[in-house]
Amino acid sequence: QNGATGSRLLSGNHIVYQDAENYIAKFHQSESALLFNSGYDANVGFFSAVPQRNDVILFDELAHASIRDGIQLSNAKSYKFQHNDLEDLERIIQNLNSKSQDLTTIYIVTESVFSMDGDTPNLEELVTLSNKYNCYLVVDEAHALGVFGDPEISGGEGLVQMLGLQDEVFARIMTFGKGLGCHGAAILGSQKLIDYLVNFARSFIYTTGLSPHSVATILVAYQHLQT
């Protein structure tokens, strides 16, 4: 009873998983949430599975190694842009659009708080830029959870929610080993995205799930954060 016993798609699922994912999705004002064993697993699973061949991933040059590793496993093309430099990012997008006659799906990837420097991108302008060029924005909030948020709710939901941009971001990655003081991670997004990840994210499918105790720890940590 203390172990997951296997992959969540086989024997490793547990009712507490559903309770935790529902709570996390509601807390973060997201349609759905999917738990992963770590932030590394979440980023590798997302970027290796979601962007397709002929898609393009544009990532901040200081993005975490797990993001880079996931991108390397992807069939999509990728280019880095200068750190928090939205003018450089826009130049790359314009250059890509001028070279391609077909509509290219572009993913823009950044972090809300960069771990080594503690700085943040201008997320409002980044959302505007993403909407202007029909890009999909992905934000890693590993170092914002428990630090930034809306004081009306709890004050710890992350920078995206503090700015009221949660409906403008395609996917958010929340990890629990920093501000939340436990272990694991979750990807937040639409139900369609989560259903896709359950079926195609290899770091989700082919690993033993978190134990019920670990998932319960995540749920209790979120409940504590909310109060």
PDB file of C-alpha atoms in Angstrom:
ATOM      1  CA  GLN A   1       0.000   0.000   0.000  1.00  0.00           C
ATOM      2  CA  ASN A   2       2.982   2.325   0.449  1.00  0.00           C
ATOM      3  CA  GLY A   3       4.374   1.849  -3.050  1.00  0.00           C
ATOM      4  CA  ALA A   4       3.056   2.829  -6.455  1.00  0.00           C
ATOM      5  CA  THR A   5       3.852  -0.717  -7.740  1.00  0.00           C
ATOM      6  CA  GLY A   6       4.178   0.400 -11.365  1.00  0.00           C
ATOM      7  CA  SER A   7       3.310   2.938 -14.052  1.00  0.00           C
ATOM      8  CA  ARG A   8       0.131   4.925 -13.513  1.00  0.00           C
ATOM      9  CA  LEU A   9      -1.259   3.447 -16.727  1.00  0.00           C
ATOM     10  CA  LEU A  10      -0.910  -0.063 -15.284  1.00  0.00           C
ATOM     11  CA  SER A  11      -1.101  -0.529 -11.519  1.00  0.00           C
ATOM     12  CA  GLY A  12       0.398   2.703 -10.180  1.00  0.00           C
ATOM     13  CA  ASN A  13      -2.658   4.939 -10.185  1.00  0.00           C
ATOM     14  CA  HIS A  14      -4.432   5.799  -6.935  1.00  0.00           C
ATOM     15  CA  ILE A  15      -7.498   7.828  -5.911  1.00  0.00           C
ATOM     16  CA  VAL A  16      -5.246  10.398  -4.214  1.00  0.00           C
ATOM     17  CA  TYR A  17      -3.768  11.199  -7.652  1.00  0.00           C
ATOM     18  CA  GLN A  18      -7.178  12.355  -8.869  1.00  0.00           C
ATOM     19  CA  ASP A  19      -7.782  14.338  -5.681  1.00  0.00           C
ATOM     20  CA  ALA A  20      -4.404  16.072  -5.955  1.00  0.00           C
ATOM     21  CA  GLU A  21      -4.659  16.838  -9.679  1.00  0.00           C
ATOM     22  CA  ASN A  22      -8.174  18.243  -9.305  1.00  0.00           C
ATOM     23  CA  TYR A  23      -7.046  20.420  -6.383  1.00  0.00           C
ATOM     24  CA  ILE A  24      -3.956  21.663  -8.236  1.00  0.00           C
ATOM     25  CA  ALA A  25      -5.934  22.487 -11.381  1.00  0.00           C
ATOM     26  CA  LYS A  26      -8.496  24.463  -9.378  1.00  0.00           C
ATOM     27  CA  PHE A  27      -5.804  26.220  -7.334  1.00  0.00           C
ATOM     28  CA  HIS A  28      -3.986  27.314 -10.495  1.00  0.00           C
ATOM     29  CA  GLN A  29      -7.174  28.199 -12.405  1.00  0.00           C
ATOM     30  CA  SER A  30      -6.330  25.660 -15.091  1.00  0.00           C
ATOM     31  CA  GLU A  31      -8.636  23.318 -16.946  1.00  0.00           C
ATOM     32  CA  SER A  32      -6.547  20.298 -15.995  1.00  0.00           C
ATOM     33  CA  ALA A  33      -3.299  19.154 -14.361  1.00  0.00           C
ATOM     34  CA  LEU A  34      -1.069  16.094 -14.682  1.00  0.00           C
ATOM     35  CA  LEU A  35       1.425  15.009 -12.026  1.00  0.00           C
ATOM     36  CA  PHE A  36       4.949  13.929 -12.960  1.00  0.00           C
ATOM     37  CA  ASN A  37       7.672  12.437 -10.774  1.00  0.00           C
ATOM     38  CA  SER A  38       9.892  15.539 -11.048  1.00  0.00           C
ATOM     39  CA  GLY A  39      10.285  18.820 -12.880  1.00  0.00           C
ATOM     40  CA  TYR A  40      12.891  17.149 -15.065  1.00  0.00           C
ATOM     41  CA  ASP A  41      10.409  14.415 -16.042  1.00  0.00           C
ATOM     42  CA  ALA A  42       7.719  17.011 -16.747  1.00  0.00           C
ATOM     43  CA  ASN A  43       9.901  19.123 -19.055  1.00  0.00           C
ATOM     44  CA  VAL A  44      11.420  16.147 -20.866  1.00  0.00           C
ATOM     45  CA  GLY A  45       7.970  14.597 -21.294  1.00  0.00           C
ATOM     46  CA  PHE A  46       6.368  17.779 -22.588  1.00  0.00           C
ATOM     47  CA  PHE A  47       9.011  18.926 -25.051  1.00  0.00           C
ATOM     48  CA  SER A  48       9.780  15.486 -26.430  1.00  0.00           C
ATOM     49  CA  ALA A  49       6.110  14.766 -27.118  1.00  0.00           C
ATOM     50  CA  VAL A  50       4.151  17.938 -27.905  1.00  0.00           C
ATOM     51  CA  PRO A  51       6.122  19.867 -30.569  1.00  0.00           C
ATOM     52  CA  GLN A  52       6.017  17.929 -33.843  1.00  0.00           C
ATOM     53  CA  ARG A  53       8.296  17.611 -36.855  1.00  0.00           C
ATOM     54  CA  ASN A  54       8.490  20.958 -38.742  1.00  0.00           C
ATOM     55  CA  ASP A  55       7.394  22.839 -35.614  1.00  0.00           C
ATOM     56  CA  VAL A  56       9.816  25.351 -34.077  1.00  0.00           C
ATOM     57  CA  ILE A  57      10.751  25.821 -30.417  1.00  0.00           C
ATOM     58  CA  LEU A  58      12.188  29.193 -29.386  1.00  0.00           C
ATOM     59  CA  PHE A  59      13.743  29.067 -25.916  1.00  0.00           C
ATOM     60  CA  ASP A  60      15.467  31.554 -23.654  1.00  0.00           C
ATOM     61  CA  GLU A  61      19.225  30.999 -23.718  1.00  0.00           C
ATOM     62  CA  LEU A  62      19.244  30.532 -19.922  1.00  0.00           C
ATOM     63  CA  ALA A  63      16.455  27.948 -19.889  1.00  0.00           C
ATOM     64  CA  HIS A  64      16.940  25.007 -17.527  1.00  0.00           C
ATOM     65  CA  ALA A  65      18.801  21.889 -18.647  1.00  0.00           C
ATOM     66  CA  SER A  66      15.616  19.802 -18.438  1.00  0.00           C
ATOM     67  CA  ILE A  67      13.984  22.050 -21.036  1.00  0.00           C
ATOM     68  CA  ARG A  68      17.016  21.741 -23.306  1.00  0.00           C
ATOM     69  CA  ASP A  69      17.109  17.952 -22.899  1.00  0.00           C
ATOM     70  CA  GLY A  70      13.423  17.682 -23.776  1.00  0.00           C
ATOM     71  CA  ILE A  71      13.961  19.858 -26.839  1.00  0.00           C
ATOM     72  CA  GLN A  72      16.847  17.636 -27.959  1.00  0.00           C
ATOM     73  CA  LEU A  73      14.512  14.635 -27.828  1.00  0.00           C
ATOM     74  CA  SER A  74      11.925  16.446 -29.942  1.00  0.00           C
ATOM     75  CA  ASN A  75      11.588  16.207 -33.717  1.00  0.00           C
ATOM     76  CA  ALA A  76      11.002  19.974 -33.851  1.00  0.00           C
ATOM     77  CA  LYS A  77      13.593  22.559 -34.834  1.00  0.00           C
ATOM     78  CA  SER A  78      14.821  24.844 -32.079  1.00  0.00           C
ATOM     79  CA  TYR A  79      16.531  28.215 -31.714  1.00  0.00           C
ATOM     80  CA  LYS A  80      17.560  30.124 -28.608  1.00  0.00           C
ATOM     81  CA  PHE A  81      16.918  33.829 -28.104  1.00  0.00           C
ATOM     82  CA  GLN A  82      18.909  36.218 -25.950  1.00  0.00           C
ATOM     83  CA  HIS A  83      17.990  36.182 -22.284  1.00  0.00           C
ATOM     84  CA  ASN A  84      14.715  38.055 -21.639  1.00  0.00           C
ATOM     85  CA  ASP A  85      15.223  39.919 -24.941  1.00  0.00           C
ATOM     86  CA  LEU A  86      11.827  40.144 -26.625  1.00  0.00           C
ATOM     87  CA  GLU A  87      13.185  42.217 -29.522  1.00  0.00           C
ATOM     88  CA  ASP A  88      15.586  39.394 -30.381  1.00  0.00           C
ATOM     89  CA  LEU A  89      12.736  36.887 -30.040  1.00  0.00           C
ATOM     90  CA  GLU A  90      10.513  38.876 -32.397  1.00  0.00           C
ATOM     91  CA  ARG A  91      13.317  39.158 -34.962  1.00  0.00           C
ATOM     92  CA  ILE A  92      13.684  35.375 -34.978  1.00  0.00           C
ATOM     93  CA  ILE A  93       9.923  34.872 -35.395  1.00  0.00           C
ATOM     94  CA  GLN A  94       9.772  37.361 -38.264  1.00  0.00           C
ATOM     95  CA  ASN A  95      12.743  35.687 -39.917  1.00  0.00           C
ATOM     96  CA  LEU A  96      11.113  32.273 -39.619  1.00  0.00           C
ATOM     97  CA  ASN A  97       7.837  33.540 -41.056  1.00  0.00           C
ATOM     98  CA  SER A  98       9.584  35.218 -43.988  1.00  0.00           C
ATOM     99  CA  LYS A  99      11.418  32.003 -44.903  1.00  0.00           C
ATOM    100  CA  SER A 100       8.473  29.644 -44.587  1.00  0.00           C
ATOM    101  CA  GLN A 101       5.533  29.679 -46.978  1.00  0.00           C
ATOM    102  CA  ASP A 102       3.615  27.259 -44.782  1.00  0.00           C
ATOM    103  CA  LEU A 103       2.251  28.278 -41.420  1.00  0.00           C
ATOM    104  CA  THR A 104       4.762  27.047 -38.855  1.00  0.00           C
ATOM    105  CA  THR A 105       3.693  26.147 -35.329  1.00  0.00           C
ATOM    106  CA  ILE A 106       5.972  28.024 -32.941  1.00  0.00           C
ATOM    107  CA  TYR A 107       6.435  27.310 -29.234  1.00  0.00           C
ATOM    108  CA  ILE A 108       7.998  30.015 -27.054  1.00  0.00           C
ATOM    109  CA  VAL A 109       9.589  28.736 -23.851  1.00  0.00           C
ATOM    110  CA  THR A 110      10.720  30.706 -20.828  1.00  0.00           C
ATOM    111  CA  GLU A 111      10.815  30.606 -17.037  1.00  0.00           C
ATOM    112  CA  SER A 112       8.879  32.971 -14.814  1.00  0.00           C
ATOM    113  CA  VAL A 113      11.804  33.155 -12.383  1.00  0.00           C
ATOM    114  CA  PHE A 114      15.273  32.100 -13.552  1.00  0.00           C
ATOM    115  CA  SER A 115      16.945  30.033 -10.882  1.00  0.00           C
ATOM    116  CA  MET A 116      20.534  31.270 -11.173  1.00  0.00           C
ATOM    117  CA  ASP A 117      19.784  34.995 -11.557  1.00  0.00           C
ATOM    118  CA  GLY A 118      16.399  35.398  -9.902  1.00  0.00           C
ATOM    119  CA  ASP A 119      15.207  37.666 -12.713  1.00  0.00           C
ATOM    120  CA  THR A 120      11.959  37.459 -14.654  1.00  0.00           C
ATOM    121  CA  PRO A 121      10.837  38.109 -18.242  1.00  0.00           C
ATOM    122  CA  ASN A 122       8.189  40.686 -19.085  1.00  0.00           C
ATOM    123  CA  LEU A 123       5.363  38.169 -19.236  1.00  0.00           C
ATOM    124  CA  GLU A 124       2.709  40.682 -20.299  1.00  0.00           C
ATOM    125  CA  GLU A 125       4.736  41.680 -23.383  1.00  0.00           C
ATOM    126  CA  LEU A 126       5.605  38.034 -24.017  1.00  0.00           C
ATOM    127  CA  VAL A 127       1.905  37.129 -24.086  1.00  0.00           C
ATOM    128  CA  THR A 128       1.227  40.028 -26.458  1.00  0.00           C
ATOM    129  CA  LEU A 129       4.044  38.839 -28.736  1.00  0.00           C
ATOM    130  CA  SER A 130       2.822  35.238 -28.649  1.00  0.00           C
ATOM    131  CA  ASN A 131      -0.710  36.291 -29.563  1.00  0.00           C
ATOM    132  CA  LYS A 132       0.546  38.583 -32.329  1.00  0.00           C
ATOM    133  CA  TYR A 133       2.288  35.693 -34.111  1.00  0.00           C
ATOM    134  CA  ASN A 134      -0.061  32.873 -32.980  1.00  0.00           C
ATOM    135  CA  CYS A 135       2.629  31.158 -30.931  1.00  0.00           C
ATOM    136  CA  TYR A 136       2.146  28.726 -28.042  1.00  0.00           C
ATOM    137  CA  LEU A 137       3.646  30.072 -24.820  1.00  0.00           C
ATOM    138  CA  VAL A 138       5.107  27.633 -22.279  1.00  0.00           C
ATOM    139  CA  VAL A 139       6.250  28.914 -18.867  1.00  0.00           C
ATOM    140  CA  ASP A 140       8.259  26.986 -16.289  1.00  0.00           C
ATOM    141  CA  GLU A 141       7.212  28.270 -12.863  1.00  0.00           C
ATOM    142  CA  ALA A 142       9.481  26.072 -10.739  1.00  0.00           C
ATOM    143  CA  HIS A 143      10.929  29.005  -8.793  1.00  0.00           C
ATOM    144  CA  ALA A 144       7.762  31.126  -8.615  1.00  0.00           C
ATOM    145  CA  LEU A 145       5.432  28.645  -6.900  1.00  0.00           C
ATOM    146  CA  GLY A 146       5.037  29.665  -3.273  1.00  0.00           C
ATOM    147  CA  VAL A 147       6.751  33.017  -3.888  1.00  0.00           C
ATOM    148  CA  PHE A 148       4.532  35.034  -6.236  1.00  0.00           C
ATOM    149  CA  GLY A 149       0.763  35.039  -6.522  1.00  0.00           C
ATOM    150  CA  ASP A 150      -2.525  36.808  -5.994  1.00  0.00           C
ATOM    151  CA  PRO A 151      -2.913  37.875  -2.328  1.00  0.00           C
ATOM    152  CA  GLU A 152      -6.688  37.569  -2.793  1.00  0.00           C
ATOM    153  CA  ILE A 153      -6.222  33.785  -3.172  1.00  0.00           C
ATOM    154  CA  SER A 154      -3.119  32.732  -1.266  1.00  0.00           C
ATOM    155  CA  GLY A 155      -0.127  34.623  -2.622  1.00  0.00           C
ATOM    156  CA  GLY A 156       1.738  31.587  -3.869  1.00  0.00           C
ATOM    157  CA  GLU A 157       0.225  30.493  -7.205  1.00  0.00           C
ATOM    158  CA  GLY A 158       3.088  31.765  -9.344  1.00  0.00           C
ATOM    159  CA  LEU A 159       3.903  34.808 -11.431  1.00  0.00           C
ATOM    160  CA  VAL A 160       1.547  33.947 -14.306  1.00  0.00           C
ATOM    161  CA  GLN A 161      -1.496  34.029 -12.034  1.00  0.00           C
ATOM    162  CA  MET A 162      -0.270  37.056 -10.130  1.00  0.00           C
ATOM    163  CA  LEU A 163      -0.388  38.898 -13.453  1.00  0.00           C
ATOM    164  CA  GLY A 164      -3.729  37.327 -14.444  1.00  0.00           C
ATOM    165  CA  LEU A 165      -2.266  35.665 -17.541  1.00  0.00           C
ATOM    166  CA  GLN A 166      -3.228  32.054 -16.839  1.00  0.00           C
ATOM    167  CA  ASP A 167      -5.698  31.921 -19.734  1.00  0.00           C
ATOM    168  CA  GLU A 168      -3.047  33.228 -22.164  1.00  0.00           C
ATOM    169  CA  VAL A 169      -0.423  30.542 -21.511  1.00  0.00           C
ATOM    170  CA  PHE A 170      -0.560  27.211 -23.352  1.00  0.00           C
ATOM    171  CA  ALA A 171       1.190  25.232 -20.615  1.00  0.00           C
ATOM    172  CA  ARG A 172       2.730  25.849 -17.211  1.00  0.00           C
ATOM    173  CA  ILE A 173       5.185  23.566 -15.450  1.00  0.00           C
ATOM    174  CA  MET A 174       4.998  23.672 -11.648  1.00  0.00           C
ATOM    175  CA  THR A 175       7.583  21.809  -9.578  1.00  0.00           C
ATOM    176  CA  PHE A 176       7.287  21.073  -5.885  1.00  0.00           C
ATOM    177  CA  GLY A 177      10.852  20.633  -4.670  1.00  0.00           C
ATOM    178  CA  LYS A 178      11.480  24.327  -4.065  1.00  0.00           C
ATOM    179  CA  GLY A 179       8.865  26.541  -2.424  1.00  0.00           C
ATOM    180  CA  LEU A 180       6.452  23.688  -1.689  1.00  0.00           C
ATOM    181  CA  GLY A 181       9.076  21.627   0.117  1.00  0.00           C
ATOM    182  CA  CYS A 182       8.175  18.185  -1.250  1.00  0.00           C
ATOM    183  CA  HIS A 183       8.788  16.344  -4.523  1.00  0.00           C
ATOM    184  CA  GLY A 184       7.233  15.990  -7.976  1.00  0.00           C
ATOM    185  CA  ALA A 185       5.803  18.340 -10.588  1.00  0.00           C
ATOM    186  CA  ALA A 186       2.669  19.076 -12.586  1.00  0.00           C
ATOM    187  CA  ILE A 187       1.918  20.312 -16.074  1.00  0.00           C
ATOM    188  CA  LEU A 188      -1.076  22.653 -16.261  1.00  0.00           C
ATOM    189  CA  GLY A 189      -3.093  23.112 -19.433  1.00  0.00           C
ATOM    190  CA  SER A 190      -6.207  22.192 -21.328  1.00  0.00           C
ATOM    191  CA  GLN A 191      -7.838  18.796 -20.934  1.00  0.00           C
ATOM    192  CA  LYS A 192      -6.888  18.080 -24.545  1.00  0.00           C
ATOM    193  CA  LEU A 193      -3.203  18.726 -23.769  1.00  0.00           C
ATOM    194  CA  ILE A 194      -3.312  16.547 -20.646  1.00  0.00           C
ATOM    195  CA  ASP A 195      -5.029  13.693 -22.517  1.00  0.00           C
ATOM    196  CA  TYR A 196      -2.310  13.902 -25.150  1.00  0.00           C
ATOM    197  CA  LEU A 197       0.487  13.797 -22.568  1.00  0.00           C
ATOM    198  CA  VAL A 198      -1.039  10.754 -20.859  1.00  0.00           C
ATOM    199  CA  ASN A 199      -0.832   8.912 -24.177  1.00  0.00           C
ATOM    200  CA  PHE A 200       2.464  10.197 -25.599  1.00  0.00           C
ATOM    201  CA  ALA A 201       4.767  11.617 -22.883  1.00  0.00           C
ATOM    202  CA  ARG A 202       7.280   8.806 -22.423  1.00  0.00           C
ATOM    203  CA  SER A 203       8.552  10.087 -19.070  1.00  0.00           C
ATOM    204  CA  PHE A 204       4.981   9.699 -17.799  1.00  0.00           C
ATOM    205  CA  ILE A 205       4.131   6.383 -19.444  1.00  0.00           C
ATOM    206  CA  TYR A 206       7.299   4.401 -18.794  1.00  0.00           C
ATOM    207  CA  THR A 207       8.094   5.166 -15.166  1.00  0.00           C
ATOM    208  CA  THR A 208       6.834   3.973 -11.821  1.00  0.00           C
ATOM    209  CA  GLY A 209       4.379   6.497 -10.425  1.00  0.00           C
ATOM    210  CA  LEU A 210       4.869   8.479  -7.246  1.00  0.00           C
ATOM    211  CA  SER A 211       3.817   6.597  -4.134  1.00  0.00           C
ATOM    212  CA  PRO A 212       0.428   7.490  -2.595  1.00  0.00           C
ATOM    213  CA  HIS A 213       2.336   8.978   0.349  1.00  0.00           C
ATOM    214  CA  SER A 214       4.279  11.309  -1.966  1.00  0.00           C
ATOM    215  CA  VAL A 215       1.114  12.430  -3.760  1.00  0.00           C
ATOM    216  CA  ALA A 216      -0.641  13.008  -0.434  1.00  0.00           C
ATOM    217  CA  THR A 217       2.326  15.140   0.648  1.00  0.00           C
ATOM    218  CA  ILE A 218       1.888  17.297  -2.454  1.00  0.00           C
ATOM    219  CA  LEU A 219      -1.829  17.705  -1.786  1.00  0.00           C
ATOM    220  CA  VAL A 220      -1.289  18.630   1.875  1.00  0.00           C
ATOM    221  CA  ALA A 221       1.456  21.091   0.898  1.00  0.00           C
ATOM    222  CA  TYR A 222      -0.945  22.825  -1.515  1.00  0.00           C
ATOM    223  CA  GLN A 223      -3.645  22.942   1.155  1.00  0.00           C
ATOM    224  CA  HIS A 224      -1.145  24.476   3.562  1.00  0.00           C
ATOM    225  CA  LEU A 225      -0.048  27.000   0.924  1.00  0.00           C
ATOM    226  CA  GLN A 226      -3.651  28.047   0.343  1.00  0.00           C
ATOM    227  CA  THR A 227      -4.186  28.822   4.017  1.00  0.00           C
TER     228      THR A 227
END
